[in-house]
PDB file of N, CA and C in Angstrom:
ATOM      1  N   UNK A  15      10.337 -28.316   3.707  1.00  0.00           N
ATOM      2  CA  UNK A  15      10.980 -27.057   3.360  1.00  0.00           C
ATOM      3  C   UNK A  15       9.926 -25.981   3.079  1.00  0.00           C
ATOM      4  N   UNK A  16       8.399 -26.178   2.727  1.00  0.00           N
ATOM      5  CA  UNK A  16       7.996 -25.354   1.815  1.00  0.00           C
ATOM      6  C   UNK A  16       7.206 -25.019   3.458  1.00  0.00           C
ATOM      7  N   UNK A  17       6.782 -25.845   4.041  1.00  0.00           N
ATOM      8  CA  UNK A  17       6.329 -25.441   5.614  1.00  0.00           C
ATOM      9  C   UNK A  17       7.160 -24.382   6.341  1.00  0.00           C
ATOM     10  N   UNK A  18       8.675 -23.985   6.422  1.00  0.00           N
ATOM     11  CA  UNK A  18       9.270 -23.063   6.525  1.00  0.00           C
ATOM     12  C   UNK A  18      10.147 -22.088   6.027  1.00  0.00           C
ATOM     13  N   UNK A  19       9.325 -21.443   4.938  1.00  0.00           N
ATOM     14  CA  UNK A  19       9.261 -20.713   4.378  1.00  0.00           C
ATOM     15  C   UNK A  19       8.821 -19.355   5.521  1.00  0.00           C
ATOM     16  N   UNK A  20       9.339 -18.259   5.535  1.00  0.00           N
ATOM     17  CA  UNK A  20       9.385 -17.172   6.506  1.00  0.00           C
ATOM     18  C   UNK A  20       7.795 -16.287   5.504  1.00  0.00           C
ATOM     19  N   UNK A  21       7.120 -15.418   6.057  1.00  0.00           N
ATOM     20  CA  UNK A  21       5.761 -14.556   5.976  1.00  0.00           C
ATOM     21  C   UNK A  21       6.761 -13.883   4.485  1.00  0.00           C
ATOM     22  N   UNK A  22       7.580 -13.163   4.579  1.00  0.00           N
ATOM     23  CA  UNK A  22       8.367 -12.578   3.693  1.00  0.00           C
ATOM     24  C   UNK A  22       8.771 -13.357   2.618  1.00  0.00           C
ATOM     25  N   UNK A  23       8.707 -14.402   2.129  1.00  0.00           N
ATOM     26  CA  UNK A  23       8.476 -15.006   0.744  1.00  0.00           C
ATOM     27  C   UNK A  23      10.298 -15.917   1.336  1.00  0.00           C
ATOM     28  N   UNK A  24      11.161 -14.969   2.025  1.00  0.00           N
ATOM     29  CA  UNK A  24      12.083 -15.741   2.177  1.00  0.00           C
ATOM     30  C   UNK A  24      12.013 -17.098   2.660  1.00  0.00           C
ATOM     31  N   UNK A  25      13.852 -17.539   3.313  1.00  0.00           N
ATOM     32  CA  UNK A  25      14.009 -18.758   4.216  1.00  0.00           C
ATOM     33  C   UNK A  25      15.260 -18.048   4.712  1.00  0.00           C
ATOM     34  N   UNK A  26      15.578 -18.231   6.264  1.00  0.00           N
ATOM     35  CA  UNK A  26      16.599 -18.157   7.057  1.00  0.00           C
ATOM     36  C   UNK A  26      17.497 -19.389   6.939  1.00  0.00           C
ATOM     37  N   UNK A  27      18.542 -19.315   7.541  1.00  0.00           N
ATOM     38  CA  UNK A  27      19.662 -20.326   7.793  1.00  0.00           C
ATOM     39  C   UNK A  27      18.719 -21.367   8.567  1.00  0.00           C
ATOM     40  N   UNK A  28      17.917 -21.285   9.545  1.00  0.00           N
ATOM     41  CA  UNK A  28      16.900 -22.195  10.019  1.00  0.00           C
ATOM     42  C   UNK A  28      16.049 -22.501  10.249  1.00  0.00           C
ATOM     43  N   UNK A  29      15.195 -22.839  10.987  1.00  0.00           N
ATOM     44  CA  UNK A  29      13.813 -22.203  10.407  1.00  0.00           C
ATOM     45  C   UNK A  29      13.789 -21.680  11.401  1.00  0.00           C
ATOM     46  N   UNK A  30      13.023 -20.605  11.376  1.00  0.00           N
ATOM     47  CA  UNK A  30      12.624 -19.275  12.249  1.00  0.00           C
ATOM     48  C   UNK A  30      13.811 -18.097  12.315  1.00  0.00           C
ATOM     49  N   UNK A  31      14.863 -18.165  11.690  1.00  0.00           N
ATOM     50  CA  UNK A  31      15.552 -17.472  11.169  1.00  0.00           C
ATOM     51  C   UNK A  31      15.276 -16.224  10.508  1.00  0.00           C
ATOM     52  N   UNK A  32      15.119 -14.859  10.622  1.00  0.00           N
ATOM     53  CA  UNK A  32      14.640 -14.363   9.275  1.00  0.00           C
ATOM     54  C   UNK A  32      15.483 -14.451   8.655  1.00  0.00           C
ATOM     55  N   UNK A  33      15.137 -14.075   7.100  1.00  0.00           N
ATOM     56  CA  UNK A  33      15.124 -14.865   5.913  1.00  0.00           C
ATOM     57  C   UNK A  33      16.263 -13.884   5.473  1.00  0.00           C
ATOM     58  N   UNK A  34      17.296 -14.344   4.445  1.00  0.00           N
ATOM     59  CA  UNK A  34      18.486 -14.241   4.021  1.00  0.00           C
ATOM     60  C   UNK A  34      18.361 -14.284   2.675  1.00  0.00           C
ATOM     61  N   UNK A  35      19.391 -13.960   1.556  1.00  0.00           N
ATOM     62  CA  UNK A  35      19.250 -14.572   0.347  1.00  0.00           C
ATOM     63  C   UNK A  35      20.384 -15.470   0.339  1.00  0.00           C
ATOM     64  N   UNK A  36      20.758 -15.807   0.719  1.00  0.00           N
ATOM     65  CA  UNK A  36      22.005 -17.054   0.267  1.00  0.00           C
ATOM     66  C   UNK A  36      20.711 -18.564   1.120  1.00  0.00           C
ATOM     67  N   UNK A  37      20.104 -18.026   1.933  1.00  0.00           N
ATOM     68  CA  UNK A  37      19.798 -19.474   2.489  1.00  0.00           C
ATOM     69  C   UNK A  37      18.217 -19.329   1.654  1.00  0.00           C
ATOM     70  N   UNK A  38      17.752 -18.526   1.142  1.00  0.00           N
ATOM     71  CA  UNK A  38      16.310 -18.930   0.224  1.00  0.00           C
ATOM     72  C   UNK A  38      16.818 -19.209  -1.118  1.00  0.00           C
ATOM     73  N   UNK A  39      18.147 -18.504  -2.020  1.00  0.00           N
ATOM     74  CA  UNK A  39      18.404 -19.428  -3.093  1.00  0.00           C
ATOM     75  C   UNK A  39      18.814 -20.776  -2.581  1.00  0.00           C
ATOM     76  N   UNK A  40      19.122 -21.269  -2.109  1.00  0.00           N
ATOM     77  CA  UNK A  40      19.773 -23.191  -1.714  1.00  0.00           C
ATOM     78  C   UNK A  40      18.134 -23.271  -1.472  1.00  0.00           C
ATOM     79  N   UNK A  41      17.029 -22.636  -0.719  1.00  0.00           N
ATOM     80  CA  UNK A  41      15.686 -23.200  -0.838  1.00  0.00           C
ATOM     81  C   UNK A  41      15.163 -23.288  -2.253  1.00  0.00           C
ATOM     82  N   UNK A  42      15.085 -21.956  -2.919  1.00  0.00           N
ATOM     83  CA  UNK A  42      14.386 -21.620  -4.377  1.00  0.00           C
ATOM     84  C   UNK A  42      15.335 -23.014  -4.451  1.00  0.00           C
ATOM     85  N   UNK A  43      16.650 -23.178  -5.007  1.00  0.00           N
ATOM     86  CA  UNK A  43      16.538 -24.714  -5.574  1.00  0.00           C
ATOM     87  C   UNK A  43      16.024 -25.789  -5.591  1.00  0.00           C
ATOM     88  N   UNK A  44      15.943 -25.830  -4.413  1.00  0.00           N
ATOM     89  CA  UNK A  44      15.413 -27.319  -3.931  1.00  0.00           C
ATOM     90  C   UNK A  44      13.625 -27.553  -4.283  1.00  0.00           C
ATOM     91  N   UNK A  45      13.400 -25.821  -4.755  1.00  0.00           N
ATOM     92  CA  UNK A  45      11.709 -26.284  -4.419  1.00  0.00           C
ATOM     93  C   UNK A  45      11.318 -25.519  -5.568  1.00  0.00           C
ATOM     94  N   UNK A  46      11.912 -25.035  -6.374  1.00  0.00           N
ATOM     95  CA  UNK A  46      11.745 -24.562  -7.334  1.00  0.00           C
ATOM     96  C   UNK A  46      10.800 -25.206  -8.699  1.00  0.00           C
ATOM     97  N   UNK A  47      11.396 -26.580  -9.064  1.00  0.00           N
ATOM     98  CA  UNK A  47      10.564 -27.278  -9.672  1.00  0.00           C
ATOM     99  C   UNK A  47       9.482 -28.367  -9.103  1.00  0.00           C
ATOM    100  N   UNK A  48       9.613 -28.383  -7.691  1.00  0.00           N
ATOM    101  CA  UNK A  48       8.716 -29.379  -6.967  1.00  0.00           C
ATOM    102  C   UNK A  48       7.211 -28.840  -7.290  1.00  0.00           C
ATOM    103  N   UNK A  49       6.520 -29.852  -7.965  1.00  0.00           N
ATOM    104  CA  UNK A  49       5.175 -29.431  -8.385  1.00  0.00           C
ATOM    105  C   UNK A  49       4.015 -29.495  -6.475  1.00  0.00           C
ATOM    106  N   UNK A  50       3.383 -28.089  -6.821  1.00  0.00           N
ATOM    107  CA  UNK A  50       2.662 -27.499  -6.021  1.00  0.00           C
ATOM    108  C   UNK A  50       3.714 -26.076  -5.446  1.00  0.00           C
ATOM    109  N   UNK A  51       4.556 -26.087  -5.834  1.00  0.00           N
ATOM    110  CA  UNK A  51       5.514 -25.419  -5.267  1.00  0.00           C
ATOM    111  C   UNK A  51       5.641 -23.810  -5.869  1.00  0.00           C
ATOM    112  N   UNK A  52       4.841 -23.498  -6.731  1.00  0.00           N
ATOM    113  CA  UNK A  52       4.442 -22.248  -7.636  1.00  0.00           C
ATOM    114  C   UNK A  52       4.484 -21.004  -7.040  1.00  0.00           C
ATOM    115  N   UNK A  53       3.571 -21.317  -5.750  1.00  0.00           N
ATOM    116  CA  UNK A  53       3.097 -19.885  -5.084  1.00  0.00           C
ATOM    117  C   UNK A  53       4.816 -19.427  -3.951  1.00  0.00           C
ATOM    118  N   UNK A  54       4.818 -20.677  -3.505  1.00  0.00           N
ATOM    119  CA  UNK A  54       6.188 -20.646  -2.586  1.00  0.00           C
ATOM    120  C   UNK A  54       7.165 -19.821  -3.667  1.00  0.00           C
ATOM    121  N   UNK A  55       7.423 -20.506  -4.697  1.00  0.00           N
ATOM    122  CA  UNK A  55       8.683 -20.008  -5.810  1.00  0.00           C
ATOM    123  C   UNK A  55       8.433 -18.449  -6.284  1.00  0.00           C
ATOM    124  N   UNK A  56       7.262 -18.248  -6.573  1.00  0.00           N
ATOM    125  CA  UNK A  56       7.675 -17.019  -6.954  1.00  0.00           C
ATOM    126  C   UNK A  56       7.366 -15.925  -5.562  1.00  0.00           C
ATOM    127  N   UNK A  57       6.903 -16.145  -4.175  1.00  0.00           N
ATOM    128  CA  UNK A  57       7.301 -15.770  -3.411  1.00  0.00           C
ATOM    129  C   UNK A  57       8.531 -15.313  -3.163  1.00  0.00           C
ATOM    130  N   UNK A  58       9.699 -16.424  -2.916  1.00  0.00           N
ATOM    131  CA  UNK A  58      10.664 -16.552  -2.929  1.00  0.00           C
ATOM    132  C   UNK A  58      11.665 -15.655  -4.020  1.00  0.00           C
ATOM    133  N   UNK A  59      10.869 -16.047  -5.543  1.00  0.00           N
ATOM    134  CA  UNK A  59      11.988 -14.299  -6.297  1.00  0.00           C
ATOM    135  C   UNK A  59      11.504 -13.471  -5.655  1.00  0.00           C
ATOM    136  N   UNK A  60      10.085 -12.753  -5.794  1.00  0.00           N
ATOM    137  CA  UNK A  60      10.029 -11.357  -5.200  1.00  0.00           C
ATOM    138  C   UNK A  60      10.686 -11.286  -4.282  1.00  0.00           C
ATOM    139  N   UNK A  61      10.517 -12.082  -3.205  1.00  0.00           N
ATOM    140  CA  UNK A  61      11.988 -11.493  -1.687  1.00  0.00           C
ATOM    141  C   UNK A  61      13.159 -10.967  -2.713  1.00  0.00           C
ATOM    142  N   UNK A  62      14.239 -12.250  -3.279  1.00  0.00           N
ATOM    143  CA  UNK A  62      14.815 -12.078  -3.620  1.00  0.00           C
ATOM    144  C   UNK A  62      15.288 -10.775  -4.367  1.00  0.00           C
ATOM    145  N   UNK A  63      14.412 -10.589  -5.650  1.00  0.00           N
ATOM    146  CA  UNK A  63      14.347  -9.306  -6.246  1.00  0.00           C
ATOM    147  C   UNK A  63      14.192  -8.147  -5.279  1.00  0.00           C
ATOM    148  N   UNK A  64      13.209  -8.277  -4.507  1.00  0.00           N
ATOM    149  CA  UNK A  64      12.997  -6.907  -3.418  1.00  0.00           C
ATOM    150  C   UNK A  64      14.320  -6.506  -2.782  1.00  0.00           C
ATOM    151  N   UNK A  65      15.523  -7.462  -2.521  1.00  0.00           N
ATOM    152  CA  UNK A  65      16.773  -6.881  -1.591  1.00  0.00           C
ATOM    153  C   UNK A  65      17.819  -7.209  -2.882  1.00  0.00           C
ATOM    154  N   UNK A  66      17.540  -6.885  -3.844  1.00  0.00           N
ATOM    155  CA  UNK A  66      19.026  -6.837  -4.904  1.00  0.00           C
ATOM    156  C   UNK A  66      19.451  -5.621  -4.817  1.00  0.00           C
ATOM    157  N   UNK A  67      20.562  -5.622  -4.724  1.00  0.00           N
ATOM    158  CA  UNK A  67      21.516  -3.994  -4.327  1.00  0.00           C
ATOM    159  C   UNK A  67      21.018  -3.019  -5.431  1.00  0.00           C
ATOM    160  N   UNK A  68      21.454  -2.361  -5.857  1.00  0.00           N
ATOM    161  CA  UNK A  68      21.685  -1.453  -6.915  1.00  0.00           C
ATOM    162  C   UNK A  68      22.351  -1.428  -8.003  1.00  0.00           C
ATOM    163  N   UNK A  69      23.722  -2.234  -6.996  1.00  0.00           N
ATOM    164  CA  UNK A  69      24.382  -2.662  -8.865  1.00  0.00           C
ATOM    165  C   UNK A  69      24.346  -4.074  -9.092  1.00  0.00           C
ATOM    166  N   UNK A  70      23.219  -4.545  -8.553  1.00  0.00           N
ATOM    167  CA  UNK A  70      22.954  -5.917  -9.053  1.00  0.00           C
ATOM    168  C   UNK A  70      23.137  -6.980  -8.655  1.00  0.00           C
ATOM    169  N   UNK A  71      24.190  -6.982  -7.519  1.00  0.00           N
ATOM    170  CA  UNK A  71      24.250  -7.699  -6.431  1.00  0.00           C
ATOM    171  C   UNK A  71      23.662  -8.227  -5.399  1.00  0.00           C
ATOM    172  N   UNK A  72      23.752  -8.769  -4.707  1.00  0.00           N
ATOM    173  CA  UNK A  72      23.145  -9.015  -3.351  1.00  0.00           C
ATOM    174  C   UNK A  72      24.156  -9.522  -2.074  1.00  0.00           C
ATOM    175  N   UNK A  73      23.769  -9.283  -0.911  1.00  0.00           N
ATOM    176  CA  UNK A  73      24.249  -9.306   0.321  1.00  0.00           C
ATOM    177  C   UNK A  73      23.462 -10.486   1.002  1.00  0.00           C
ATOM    178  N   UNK A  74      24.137 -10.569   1.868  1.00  0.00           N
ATOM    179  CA  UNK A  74      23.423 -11.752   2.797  1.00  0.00           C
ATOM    180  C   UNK A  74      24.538 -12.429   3.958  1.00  0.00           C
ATOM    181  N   UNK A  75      24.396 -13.324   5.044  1.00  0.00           N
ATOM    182  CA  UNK A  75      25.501 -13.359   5.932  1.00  0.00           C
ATOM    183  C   UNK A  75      26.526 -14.078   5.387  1.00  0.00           C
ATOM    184  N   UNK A  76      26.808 -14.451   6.321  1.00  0.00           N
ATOM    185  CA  UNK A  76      28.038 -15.602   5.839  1.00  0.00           C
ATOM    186  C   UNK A  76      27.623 -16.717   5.976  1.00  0.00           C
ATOM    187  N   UNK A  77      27.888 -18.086   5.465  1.00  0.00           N
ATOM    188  CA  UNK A  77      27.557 -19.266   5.136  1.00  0.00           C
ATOM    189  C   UNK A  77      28.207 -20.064   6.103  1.00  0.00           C
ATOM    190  N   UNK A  78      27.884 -21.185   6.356  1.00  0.00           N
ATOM    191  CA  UNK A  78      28.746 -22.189   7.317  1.00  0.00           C
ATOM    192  C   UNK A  78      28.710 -23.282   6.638  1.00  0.00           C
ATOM    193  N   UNK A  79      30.286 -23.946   7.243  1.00  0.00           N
ATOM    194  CA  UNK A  79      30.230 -25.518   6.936  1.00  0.00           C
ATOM    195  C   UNK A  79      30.312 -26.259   7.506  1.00  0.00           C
ATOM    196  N   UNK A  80      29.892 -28.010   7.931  1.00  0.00           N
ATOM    197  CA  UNK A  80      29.953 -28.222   9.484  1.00  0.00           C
ATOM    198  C   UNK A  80      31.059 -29.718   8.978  1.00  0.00           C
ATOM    199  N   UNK A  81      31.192 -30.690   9.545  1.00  0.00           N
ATOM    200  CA  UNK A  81      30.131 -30.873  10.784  1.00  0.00           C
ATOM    201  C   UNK A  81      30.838 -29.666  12.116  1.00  0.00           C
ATOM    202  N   UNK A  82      31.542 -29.536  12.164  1.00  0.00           N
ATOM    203  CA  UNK A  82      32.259 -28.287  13.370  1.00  0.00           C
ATOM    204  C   UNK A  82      31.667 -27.023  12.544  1.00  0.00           C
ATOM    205  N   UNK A  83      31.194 -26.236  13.024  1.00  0.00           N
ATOM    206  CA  UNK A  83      30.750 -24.918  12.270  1.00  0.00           C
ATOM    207  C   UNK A  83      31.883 -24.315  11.988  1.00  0.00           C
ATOM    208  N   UNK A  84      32.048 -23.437  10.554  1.00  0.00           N
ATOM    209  CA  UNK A  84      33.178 -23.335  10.030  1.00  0.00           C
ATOM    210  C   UNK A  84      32.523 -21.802   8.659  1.00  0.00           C
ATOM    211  N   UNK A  85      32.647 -20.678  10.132  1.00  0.00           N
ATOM    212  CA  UNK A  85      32.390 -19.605   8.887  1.00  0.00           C
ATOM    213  C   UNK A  85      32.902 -19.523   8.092  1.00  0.00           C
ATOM    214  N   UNK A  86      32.051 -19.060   6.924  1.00  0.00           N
ATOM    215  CA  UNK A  86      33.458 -18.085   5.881  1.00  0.00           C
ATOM    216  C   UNK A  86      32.000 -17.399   5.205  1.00  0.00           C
ATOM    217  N   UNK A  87      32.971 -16.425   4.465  1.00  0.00           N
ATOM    218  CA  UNK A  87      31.938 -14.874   4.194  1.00  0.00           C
ATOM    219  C   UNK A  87      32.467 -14.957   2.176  1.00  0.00           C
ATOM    220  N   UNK A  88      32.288 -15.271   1.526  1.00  0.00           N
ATOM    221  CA  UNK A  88      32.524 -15.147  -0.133  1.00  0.00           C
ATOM    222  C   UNK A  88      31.507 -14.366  -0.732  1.00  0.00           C
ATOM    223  N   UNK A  89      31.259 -12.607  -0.622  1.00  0.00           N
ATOM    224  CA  UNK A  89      30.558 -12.215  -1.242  1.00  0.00           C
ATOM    225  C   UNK A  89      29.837 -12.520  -2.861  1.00  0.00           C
ATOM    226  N   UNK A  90      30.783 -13.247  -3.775  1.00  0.00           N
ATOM    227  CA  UNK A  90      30.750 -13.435  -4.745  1.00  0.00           C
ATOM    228  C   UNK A  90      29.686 -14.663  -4.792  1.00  0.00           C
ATOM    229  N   UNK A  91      29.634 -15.759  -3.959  1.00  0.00           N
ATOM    230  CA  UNK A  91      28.829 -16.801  -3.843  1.00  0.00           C
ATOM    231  C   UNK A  91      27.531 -16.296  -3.615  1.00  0.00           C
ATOM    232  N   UNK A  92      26.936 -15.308  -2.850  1.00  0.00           N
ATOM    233  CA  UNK A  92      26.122 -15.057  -2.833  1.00  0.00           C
ATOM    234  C   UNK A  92      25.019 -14.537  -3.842  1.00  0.00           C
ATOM    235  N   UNK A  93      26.152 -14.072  -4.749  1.00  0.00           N
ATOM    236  CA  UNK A  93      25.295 -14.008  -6.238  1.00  0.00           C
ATOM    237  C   UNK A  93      25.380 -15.426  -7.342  1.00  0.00           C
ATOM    238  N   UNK A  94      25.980 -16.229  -6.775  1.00  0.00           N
ATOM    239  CA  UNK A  94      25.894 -17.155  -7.531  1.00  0.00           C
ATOM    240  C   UNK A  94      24.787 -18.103  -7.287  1.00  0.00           C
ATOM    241  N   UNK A  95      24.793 -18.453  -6.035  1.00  0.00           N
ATOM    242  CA  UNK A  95      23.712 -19.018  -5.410  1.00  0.00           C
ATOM    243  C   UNK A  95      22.309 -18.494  -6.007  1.00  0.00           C
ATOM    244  N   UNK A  96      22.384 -17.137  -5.718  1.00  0.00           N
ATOM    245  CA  UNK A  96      20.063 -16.650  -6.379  1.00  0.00           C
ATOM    246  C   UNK A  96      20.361 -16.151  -7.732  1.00  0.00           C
ATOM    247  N   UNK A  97      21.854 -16.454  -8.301  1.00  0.00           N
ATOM    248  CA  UNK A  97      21.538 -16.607 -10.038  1.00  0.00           C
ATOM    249  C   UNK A  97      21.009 -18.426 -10.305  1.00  0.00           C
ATOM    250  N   UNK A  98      21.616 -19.378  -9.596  1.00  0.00           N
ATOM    251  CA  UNK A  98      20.972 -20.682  -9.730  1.00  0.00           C
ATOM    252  C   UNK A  98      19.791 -20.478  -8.998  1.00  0.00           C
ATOM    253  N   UNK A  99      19.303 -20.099  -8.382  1.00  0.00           N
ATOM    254  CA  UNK A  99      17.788 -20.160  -7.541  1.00  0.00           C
ATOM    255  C   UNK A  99      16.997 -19.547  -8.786  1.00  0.00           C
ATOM    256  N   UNK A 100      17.266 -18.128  -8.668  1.00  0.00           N
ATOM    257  CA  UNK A 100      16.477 -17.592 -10.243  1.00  0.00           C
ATOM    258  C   UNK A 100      16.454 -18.622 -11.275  1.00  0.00           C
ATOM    259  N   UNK A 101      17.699 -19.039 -11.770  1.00  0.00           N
ATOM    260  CA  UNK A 101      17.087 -19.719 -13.306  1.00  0.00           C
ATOM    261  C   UNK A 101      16.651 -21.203 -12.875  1.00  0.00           C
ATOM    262  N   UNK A 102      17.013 -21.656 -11.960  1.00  0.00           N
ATOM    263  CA  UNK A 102      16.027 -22.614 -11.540  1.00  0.00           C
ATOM    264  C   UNK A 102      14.300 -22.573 -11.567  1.00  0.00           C
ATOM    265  N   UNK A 103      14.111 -21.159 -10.583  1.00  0.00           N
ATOM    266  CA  UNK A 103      12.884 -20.990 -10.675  1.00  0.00           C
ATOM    267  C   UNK A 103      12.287 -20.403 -11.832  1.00  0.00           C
ATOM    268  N   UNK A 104      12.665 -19.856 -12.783  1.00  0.00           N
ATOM    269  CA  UNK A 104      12.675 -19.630 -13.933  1.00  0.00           C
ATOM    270  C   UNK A 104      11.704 -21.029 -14.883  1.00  0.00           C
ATOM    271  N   UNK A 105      12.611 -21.523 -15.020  1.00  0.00           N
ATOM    272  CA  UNK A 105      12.484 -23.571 -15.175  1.00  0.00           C
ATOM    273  C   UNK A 105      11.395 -23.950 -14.812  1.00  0.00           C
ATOM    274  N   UNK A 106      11.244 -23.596 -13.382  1.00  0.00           N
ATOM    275  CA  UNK A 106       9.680 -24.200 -12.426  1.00  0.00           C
ATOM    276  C   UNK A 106       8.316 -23.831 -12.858  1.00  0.00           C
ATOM    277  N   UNK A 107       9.140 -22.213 -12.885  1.00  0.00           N
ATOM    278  CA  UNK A 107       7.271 -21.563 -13.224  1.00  0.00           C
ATOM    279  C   UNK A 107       6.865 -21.869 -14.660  1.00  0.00           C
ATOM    280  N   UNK A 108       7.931 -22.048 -15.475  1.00  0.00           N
ATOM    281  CA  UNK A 108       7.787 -21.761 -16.951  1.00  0.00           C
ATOM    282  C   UNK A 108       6.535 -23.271 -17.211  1.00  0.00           C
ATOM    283  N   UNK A 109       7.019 -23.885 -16.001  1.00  0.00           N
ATOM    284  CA  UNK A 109       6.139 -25.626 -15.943  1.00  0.00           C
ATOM    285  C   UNK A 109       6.358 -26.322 -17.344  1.00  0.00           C
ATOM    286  N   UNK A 110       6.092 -27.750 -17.269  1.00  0.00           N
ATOM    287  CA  UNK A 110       6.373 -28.806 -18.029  1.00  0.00           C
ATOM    288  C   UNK A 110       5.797 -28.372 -19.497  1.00  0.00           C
TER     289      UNK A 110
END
């Protein structure tokens, strides 16, 4: 995961994707506390922080579910998702 990580601190839906915030918080989780994972994580907020709306929100595409691909668009998830990525990474950097 930490190998595709996008130049922009993000992660896309795949790799080589550019980078999204709904698909780098599900990354910030996963790699958030993984030790060596420091420089990646707070990469990953600044993206994050850099595209937060104005009123605090954030945007990003729509999500899929498979195994048949199966859009759906829940603006609201999308802030839920890089509020768990944030206090995850929060957790990480703060270290043991």
């Amino acid at each position: 995961l930490l190998e595709t990580q996008n130049r922009d601190g993000g992660w896309g839906h795949v790799p080589s994707d550019p980078s999204d915030p709904i698909s780098t918080a599900y990354a910030l989780i996963a790699v958030a506390r993984t030790p060596g994972a420091r420089v990646a994580t707070a990469r990953a907020v600044r993206h994050l922080l850099e595209r937060q709306r104005p009123d605090g929100g954030f945007t990003s595409r729509p999500d899929q579910a498979g195994p048949r691909p199966l859009a759906y668009h829940v603006p609201l998830l999308t802030d839920v998702c890089v509020l768990l990525g944030l206090n995850h990474a929060r957790a990480g950097l703060a270290g043991p």
